[in-house]
Coordinates of N, CA and C in Angstrom, one line a residue:
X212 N 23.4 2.3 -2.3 CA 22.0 2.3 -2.8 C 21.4 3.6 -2.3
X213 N 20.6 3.6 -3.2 CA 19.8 5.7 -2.5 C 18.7 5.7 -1.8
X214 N 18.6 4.6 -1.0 CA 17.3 4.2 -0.4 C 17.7 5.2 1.1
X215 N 16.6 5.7 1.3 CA 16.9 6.9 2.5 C 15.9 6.4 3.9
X216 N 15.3 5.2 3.4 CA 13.5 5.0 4.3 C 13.9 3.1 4.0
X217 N 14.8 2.3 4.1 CA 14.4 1.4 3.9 C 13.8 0.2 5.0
X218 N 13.2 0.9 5.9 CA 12.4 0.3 6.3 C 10.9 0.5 6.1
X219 N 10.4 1.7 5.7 CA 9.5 1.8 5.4 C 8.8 1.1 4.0
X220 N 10.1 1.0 3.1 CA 10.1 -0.1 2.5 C 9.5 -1.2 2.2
X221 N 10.5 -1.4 3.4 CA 10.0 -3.1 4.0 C 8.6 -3.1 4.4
X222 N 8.0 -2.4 5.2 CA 6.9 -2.5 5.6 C 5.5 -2.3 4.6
X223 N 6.1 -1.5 3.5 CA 5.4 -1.6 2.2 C 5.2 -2.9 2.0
X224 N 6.3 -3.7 2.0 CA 6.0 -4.8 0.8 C 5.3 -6.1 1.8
X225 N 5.5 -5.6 3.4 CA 5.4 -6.2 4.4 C 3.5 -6.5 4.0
X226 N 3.2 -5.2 4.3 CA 1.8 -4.7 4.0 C 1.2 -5.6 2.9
X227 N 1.6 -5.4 1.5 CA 1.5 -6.3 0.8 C 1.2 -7.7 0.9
X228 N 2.4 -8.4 1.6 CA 2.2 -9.8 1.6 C 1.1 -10.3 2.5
X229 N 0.3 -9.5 3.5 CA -0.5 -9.5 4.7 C -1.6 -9.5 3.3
X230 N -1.8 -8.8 3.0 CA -2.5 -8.1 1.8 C -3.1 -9.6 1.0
X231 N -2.1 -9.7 0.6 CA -2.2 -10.9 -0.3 C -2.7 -12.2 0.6
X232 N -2.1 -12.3 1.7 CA -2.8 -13.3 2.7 C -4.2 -13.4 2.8
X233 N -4.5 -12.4 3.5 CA -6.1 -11.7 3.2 C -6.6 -12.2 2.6
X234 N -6.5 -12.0 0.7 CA -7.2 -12.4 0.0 C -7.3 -13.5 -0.2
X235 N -6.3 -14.3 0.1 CA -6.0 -15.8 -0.3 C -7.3 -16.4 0.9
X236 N -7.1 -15.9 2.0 CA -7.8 -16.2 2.9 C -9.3 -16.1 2.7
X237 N -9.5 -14.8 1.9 CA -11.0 -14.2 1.7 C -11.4 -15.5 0.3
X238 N -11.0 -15.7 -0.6 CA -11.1 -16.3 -1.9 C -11.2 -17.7 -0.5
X239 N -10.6 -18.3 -0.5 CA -10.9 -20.1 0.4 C -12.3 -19.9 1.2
X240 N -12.5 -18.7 1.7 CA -13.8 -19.3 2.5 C -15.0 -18.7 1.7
X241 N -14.9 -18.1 0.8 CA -16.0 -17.6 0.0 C -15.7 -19.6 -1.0
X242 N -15.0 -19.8 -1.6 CA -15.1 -20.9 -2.5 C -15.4 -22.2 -1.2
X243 N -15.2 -22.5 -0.3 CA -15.9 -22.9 0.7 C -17.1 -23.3 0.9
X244 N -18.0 -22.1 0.7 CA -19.3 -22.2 1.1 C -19.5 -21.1 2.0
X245 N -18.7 -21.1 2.5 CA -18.8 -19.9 4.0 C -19.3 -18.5 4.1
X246 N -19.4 -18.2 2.8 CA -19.7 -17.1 2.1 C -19.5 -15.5 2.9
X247 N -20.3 -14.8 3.1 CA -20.3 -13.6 3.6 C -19.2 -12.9 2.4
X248 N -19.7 -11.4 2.3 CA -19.6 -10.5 1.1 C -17.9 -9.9 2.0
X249 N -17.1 -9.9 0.9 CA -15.8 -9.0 0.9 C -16.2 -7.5 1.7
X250 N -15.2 -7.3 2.8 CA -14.9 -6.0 3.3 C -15.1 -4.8 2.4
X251 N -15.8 -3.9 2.7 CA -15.6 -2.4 1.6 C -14.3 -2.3 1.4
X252 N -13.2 -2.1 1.8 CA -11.9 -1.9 2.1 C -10.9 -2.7 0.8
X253 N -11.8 -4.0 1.0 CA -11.4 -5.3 0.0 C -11.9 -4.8 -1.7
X254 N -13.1 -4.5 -1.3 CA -14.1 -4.5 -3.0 C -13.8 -3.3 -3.5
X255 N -13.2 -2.0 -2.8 CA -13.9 -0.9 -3.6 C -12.0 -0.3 -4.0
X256 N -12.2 0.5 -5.3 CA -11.0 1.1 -5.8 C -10.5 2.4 -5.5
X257 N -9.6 3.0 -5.7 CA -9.9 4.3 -5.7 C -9.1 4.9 -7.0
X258 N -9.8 5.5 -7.8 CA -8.9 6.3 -8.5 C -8.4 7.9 -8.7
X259 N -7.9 7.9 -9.4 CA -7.5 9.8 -9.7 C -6.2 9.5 -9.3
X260 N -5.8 11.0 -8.8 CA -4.3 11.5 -8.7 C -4.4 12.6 -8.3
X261 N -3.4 12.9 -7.5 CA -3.4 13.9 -6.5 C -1.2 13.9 -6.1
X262 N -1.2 15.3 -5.6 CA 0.4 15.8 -5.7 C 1.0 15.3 -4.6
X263 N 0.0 15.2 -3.4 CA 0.6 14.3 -2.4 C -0.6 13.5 -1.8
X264 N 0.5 12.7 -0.9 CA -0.8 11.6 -0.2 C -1.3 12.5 1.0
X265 N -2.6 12.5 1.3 CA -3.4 13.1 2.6 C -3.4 12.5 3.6
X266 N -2.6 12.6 4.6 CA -2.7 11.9 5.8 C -4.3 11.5 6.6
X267 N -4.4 10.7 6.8 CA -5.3 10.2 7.5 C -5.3 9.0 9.2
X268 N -6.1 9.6 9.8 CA -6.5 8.7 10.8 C -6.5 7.7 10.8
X269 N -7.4 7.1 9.7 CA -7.0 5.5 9.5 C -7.2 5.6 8.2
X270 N -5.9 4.9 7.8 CA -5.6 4.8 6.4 C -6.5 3.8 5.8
X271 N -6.5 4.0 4.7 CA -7.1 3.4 3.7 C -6.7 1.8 3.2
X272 N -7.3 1.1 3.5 CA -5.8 -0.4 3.2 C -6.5 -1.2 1.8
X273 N -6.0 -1.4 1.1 CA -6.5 -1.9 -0.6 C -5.8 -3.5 -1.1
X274 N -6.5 -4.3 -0.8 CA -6.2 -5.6 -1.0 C -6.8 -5.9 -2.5
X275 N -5.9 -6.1 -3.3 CA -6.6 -7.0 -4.8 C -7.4 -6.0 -6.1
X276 N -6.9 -4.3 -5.2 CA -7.6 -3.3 -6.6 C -6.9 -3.9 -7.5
X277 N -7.7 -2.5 -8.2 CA -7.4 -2.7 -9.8 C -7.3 -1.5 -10.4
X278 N -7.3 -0.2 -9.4 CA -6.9 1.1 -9.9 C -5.7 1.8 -9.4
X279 N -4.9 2.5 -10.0 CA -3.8 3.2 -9.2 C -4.4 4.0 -8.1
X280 N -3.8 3.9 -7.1 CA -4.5 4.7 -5.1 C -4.1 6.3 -5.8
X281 N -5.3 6.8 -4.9 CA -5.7 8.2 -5.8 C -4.2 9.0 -4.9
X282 N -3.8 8.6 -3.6 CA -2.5 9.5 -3.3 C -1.0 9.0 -4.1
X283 N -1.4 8.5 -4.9 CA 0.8 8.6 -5.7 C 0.7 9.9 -6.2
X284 N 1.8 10.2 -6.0 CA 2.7 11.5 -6.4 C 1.9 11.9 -7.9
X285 N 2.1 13.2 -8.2 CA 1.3 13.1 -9.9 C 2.4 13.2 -10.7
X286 N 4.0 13.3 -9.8 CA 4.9 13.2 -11.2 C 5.4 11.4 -11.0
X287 N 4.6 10.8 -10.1 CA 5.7 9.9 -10.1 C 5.0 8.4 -11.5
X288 N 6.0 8.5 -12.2 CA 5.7 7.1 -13.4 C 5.2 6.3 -13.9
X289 N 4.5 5.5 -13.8 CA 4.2 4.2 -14.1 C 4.5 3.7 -15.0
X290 N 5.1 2.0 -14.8 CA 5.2 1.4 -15.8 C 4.3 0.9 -16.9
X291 N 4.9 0.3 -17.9 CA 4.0 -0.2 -19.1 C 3.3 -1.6 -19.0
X292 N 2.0 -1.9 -19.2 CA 1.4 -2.9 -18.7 C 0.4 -2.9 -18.8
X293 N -0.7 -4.1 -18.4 CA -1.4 -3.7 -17.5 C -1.6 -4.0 -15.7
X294 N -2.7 -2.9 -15.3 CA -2.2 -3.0 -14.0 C -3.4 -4.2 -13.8
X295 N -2.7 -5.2 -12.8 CA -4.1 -6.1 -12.2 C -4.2 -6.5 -10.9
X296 N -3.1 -6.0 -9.9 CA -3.3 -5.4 -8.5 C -2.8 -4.6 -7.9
X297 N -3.6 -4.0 -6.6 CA -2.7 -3.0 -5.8 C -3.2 -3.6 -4.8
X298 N -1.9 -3.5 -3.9 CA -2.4 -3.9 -2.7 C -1.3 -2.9 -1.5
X299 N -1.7 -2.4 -0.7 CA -1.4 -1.4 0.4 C -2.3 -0.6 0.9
X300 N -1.3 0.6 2.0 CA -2.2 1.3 2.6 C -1.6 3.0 2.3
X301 N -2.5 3.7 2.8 CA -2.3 5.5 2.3 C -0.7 5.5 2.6
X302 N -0.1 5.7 1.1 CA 1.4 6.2 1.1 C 2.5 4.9 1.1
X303 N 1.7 3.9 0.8 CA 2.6 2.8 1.4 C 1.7 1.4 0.0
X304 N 2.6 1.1 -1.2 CA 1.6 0.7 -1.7 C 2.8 -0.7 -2.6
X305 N 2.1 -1.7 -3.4 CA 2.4 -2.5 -4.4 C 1.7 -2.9 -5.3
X306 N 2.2 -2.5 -6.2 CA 1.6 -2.2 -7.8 C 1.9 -3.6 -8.7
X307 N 1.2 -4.3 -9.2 CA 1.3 -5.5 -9.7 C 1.0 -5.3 -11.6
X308 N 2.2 -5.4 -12.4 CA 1.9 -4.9 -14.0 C 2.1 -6.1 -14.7
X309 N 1.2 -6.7 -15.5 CA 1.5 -7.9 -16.2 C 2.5 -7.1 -17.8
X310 N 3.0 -7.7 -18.4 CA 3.5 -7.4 -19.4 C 4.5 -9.0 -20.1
X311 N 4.4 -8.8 -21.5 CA 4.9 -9.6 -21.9 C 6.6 -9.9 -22.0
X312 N 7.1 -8.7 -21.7 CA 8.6 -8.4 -22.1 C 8.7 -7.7 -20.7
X313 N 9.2 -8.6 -19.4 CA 9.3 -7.7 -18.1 C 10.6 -7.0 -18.2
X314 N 11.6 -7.6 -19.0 CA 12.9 -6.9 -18.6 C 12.9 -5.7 -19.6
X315 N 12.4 -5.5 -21.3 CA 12.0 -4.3 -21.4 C 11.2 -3.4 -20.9
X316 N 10.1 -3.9 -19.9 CA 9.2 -2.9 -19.3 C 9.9 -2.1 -18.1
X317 N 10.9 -3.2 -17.5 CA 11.7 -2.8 -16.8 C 12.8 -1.6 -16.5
X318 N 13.5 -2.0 -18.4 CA 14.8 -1.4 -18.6 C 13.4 0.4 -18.7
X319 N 12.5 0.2 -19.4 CA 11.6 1.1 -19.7 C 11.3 1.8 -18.8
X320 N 10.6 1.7 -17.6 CA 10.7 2.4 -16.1 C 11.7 2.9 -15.9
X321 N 12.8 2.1 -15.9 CA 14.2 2.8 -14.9 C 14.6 4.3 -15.7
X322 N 14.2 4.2 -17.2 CA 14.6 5.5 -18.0 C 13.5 6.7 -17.7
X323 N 12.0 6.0 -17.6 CA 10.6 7.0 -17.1 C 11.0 7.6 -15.6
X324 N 11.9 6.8 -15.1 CA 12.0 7.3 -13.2 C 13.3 8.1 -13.4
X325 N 14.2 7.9 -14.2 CA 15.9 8.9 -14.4 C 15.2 9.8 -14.8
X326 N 14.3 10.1 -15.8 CA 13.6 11.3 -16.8 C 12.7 12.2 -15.5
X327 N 11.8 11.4 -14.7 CA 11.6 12.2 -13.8 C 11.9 13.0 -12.5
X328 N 13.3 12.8 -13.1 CA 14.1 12.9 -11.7 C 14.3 12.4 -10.6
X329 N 14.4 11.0 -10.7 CA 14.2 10.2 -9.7 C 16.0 9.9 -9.9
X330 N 16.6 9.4 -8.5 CA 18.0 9.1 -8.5 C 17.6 7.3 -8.5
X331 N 18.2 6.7 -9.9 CA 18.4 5.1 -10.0 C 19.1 4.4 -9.9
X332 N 19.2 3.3 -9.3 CA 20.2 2.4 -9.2 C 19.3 0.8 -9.9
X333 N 19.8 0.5 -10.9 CA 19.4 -1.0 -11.6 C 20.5 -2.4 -11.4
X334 N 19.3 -3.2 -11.5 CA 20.1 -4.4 -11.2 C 19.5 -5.5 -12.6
X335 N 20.0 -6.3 -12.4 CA 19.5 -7.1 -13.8 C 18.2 -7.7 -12.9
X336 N 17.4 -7.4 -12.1 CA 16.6 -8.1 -11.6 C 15.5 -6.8 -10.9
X337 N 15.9 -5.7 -11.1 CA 15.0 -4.6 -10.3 C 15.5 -3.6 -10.2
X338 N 14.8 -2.1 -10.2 CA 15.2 -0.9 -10.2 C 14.9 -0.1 -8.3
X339 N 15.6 0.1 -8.0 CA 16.0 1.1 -6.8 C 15.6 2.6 -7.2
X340 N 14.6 3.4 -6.7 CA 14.7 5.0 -7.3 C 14.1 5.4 -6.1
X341 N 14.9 7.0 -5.5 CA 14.7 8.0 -4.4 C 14.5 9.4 -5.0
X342 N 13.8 9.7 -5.0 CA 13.2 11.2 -5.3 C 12.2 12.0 -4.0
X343 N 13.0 13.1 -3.4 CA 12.4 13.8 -1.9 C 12.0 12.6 -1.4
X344 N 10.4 12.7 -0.8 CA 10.0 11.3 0.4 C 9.4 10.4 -0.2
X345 N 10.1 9.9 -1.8 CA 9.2 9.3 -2.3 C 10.3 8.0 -3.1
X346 N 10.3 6.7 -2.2 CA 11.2 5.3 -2.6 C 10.6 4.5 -3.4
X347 N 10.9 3.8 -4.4 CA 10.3 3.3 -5.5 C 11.3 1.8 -5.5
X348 N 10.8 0.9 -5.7 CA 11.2 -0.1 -5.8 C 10.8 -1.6 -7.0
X349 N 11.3 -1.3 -7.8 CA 10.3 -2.4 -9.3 C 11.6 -3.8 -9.4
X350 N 11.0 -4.9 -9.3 CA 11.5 -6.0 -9.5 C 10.5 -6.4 -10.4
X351 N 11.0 -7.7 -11.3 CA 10.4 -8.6 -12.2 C 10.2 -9.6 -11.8
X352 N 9.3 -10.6 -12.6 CA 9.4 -11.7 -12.9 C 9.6 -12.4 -14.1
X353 N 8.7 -13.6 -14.7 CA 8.9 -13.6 -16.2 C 7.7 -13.3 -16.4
X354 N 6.7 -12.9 -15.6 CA 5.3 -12.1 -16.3 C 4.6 -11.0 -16.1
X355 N 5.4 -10.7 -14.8 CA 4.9 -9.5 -14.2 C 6.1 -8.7 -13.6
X356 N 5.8 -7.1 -13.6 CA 6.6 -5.5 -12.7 C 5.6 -5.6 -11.9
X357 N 6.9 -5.6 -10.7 CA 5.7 -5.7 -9.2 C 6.7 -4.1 -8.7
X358 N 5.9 -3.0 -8.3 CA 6.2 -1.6 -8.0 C 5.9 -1.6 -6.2
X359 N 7.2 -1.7 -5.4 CA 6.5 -1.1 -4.3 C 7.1 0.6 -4.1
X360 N 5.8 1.0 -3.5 CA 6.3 2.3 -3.0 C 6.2 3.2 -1.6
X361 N 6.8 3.7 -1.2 CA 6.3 4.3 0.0 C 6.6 5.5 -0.2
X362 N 5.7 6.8 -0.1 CA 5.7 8.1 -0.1 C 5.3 8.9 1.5
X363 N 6.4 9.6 1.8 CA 6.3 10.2 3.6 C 5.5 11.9 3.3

């Protein structure tokens, strides 16, 4: 497999599921009664695109957007979909695509990531792609491409 960082990986998707805790967490005590307003961190998006990610002091951490994070690569892909969360931090991200046909959107990516030069390895369940410091990782479901990535 061409995975060169797979720990960082991990800690992508790690980030993620913290991510997702969070929210799950933030959604029960707001439905609660408990109220108090979502973290800026929580509510706000970022968009654009930019050629690399900008290191920062304290990174950026994005629970439940709804925009692509302005540091992914500008050559690197996206699948077909729509997107309806992100959840990570600067350089370290998971991309959530609903689509009706995941294993075409699938087979569809892995050909967008070979074309951009990305080195792939597919499985009937998710695509593996390593391009310089930049690991890509897309599994399915039956409704959704879930993209993690980490860029160094």
């Amino acid at each position: 497999m061409p995975t060169k960082h797979p720990a960082r990986l991990l800690a992508a998707v790690i980030i993620a599921g913290l991510g997702l805790t969070a929210c799950s967490q933030t959604n029960s005590n707001t439905s609660e009664g408990k109220g108090g307003s979502p973290s800026a961190a929580a509510s706000s998006s970022v968009a654009g695109s930019s050629a690399k990610p900008t290191p920062s002091a304290t990174p950026s951490i994005v629970v439940n957007g709804k925009q692509k994070p302005a540091d992914l690569p500008a050559d690197l892909p996206l699948p077909q979909g729509e997107l309806t969360s992100v959840t990570g931090t600067t350089g370290a991200y998971v991309l959530t695509y609903t689509t009706s046909d995941t294993a075409a959107a699938l087979a569809a990516y892995a050909t967008a990531l070979e074309s951009a030069g990305y080195e792939v390895q597919t499985s009937p369940v998710g695509v593996q792609a390593v391009k310089a410091s930049v690991n890509v990782t897309a599994t399915k479901t039956s409704a959704a491409l879930q993209v993690a990535l980490v860029v160094e």
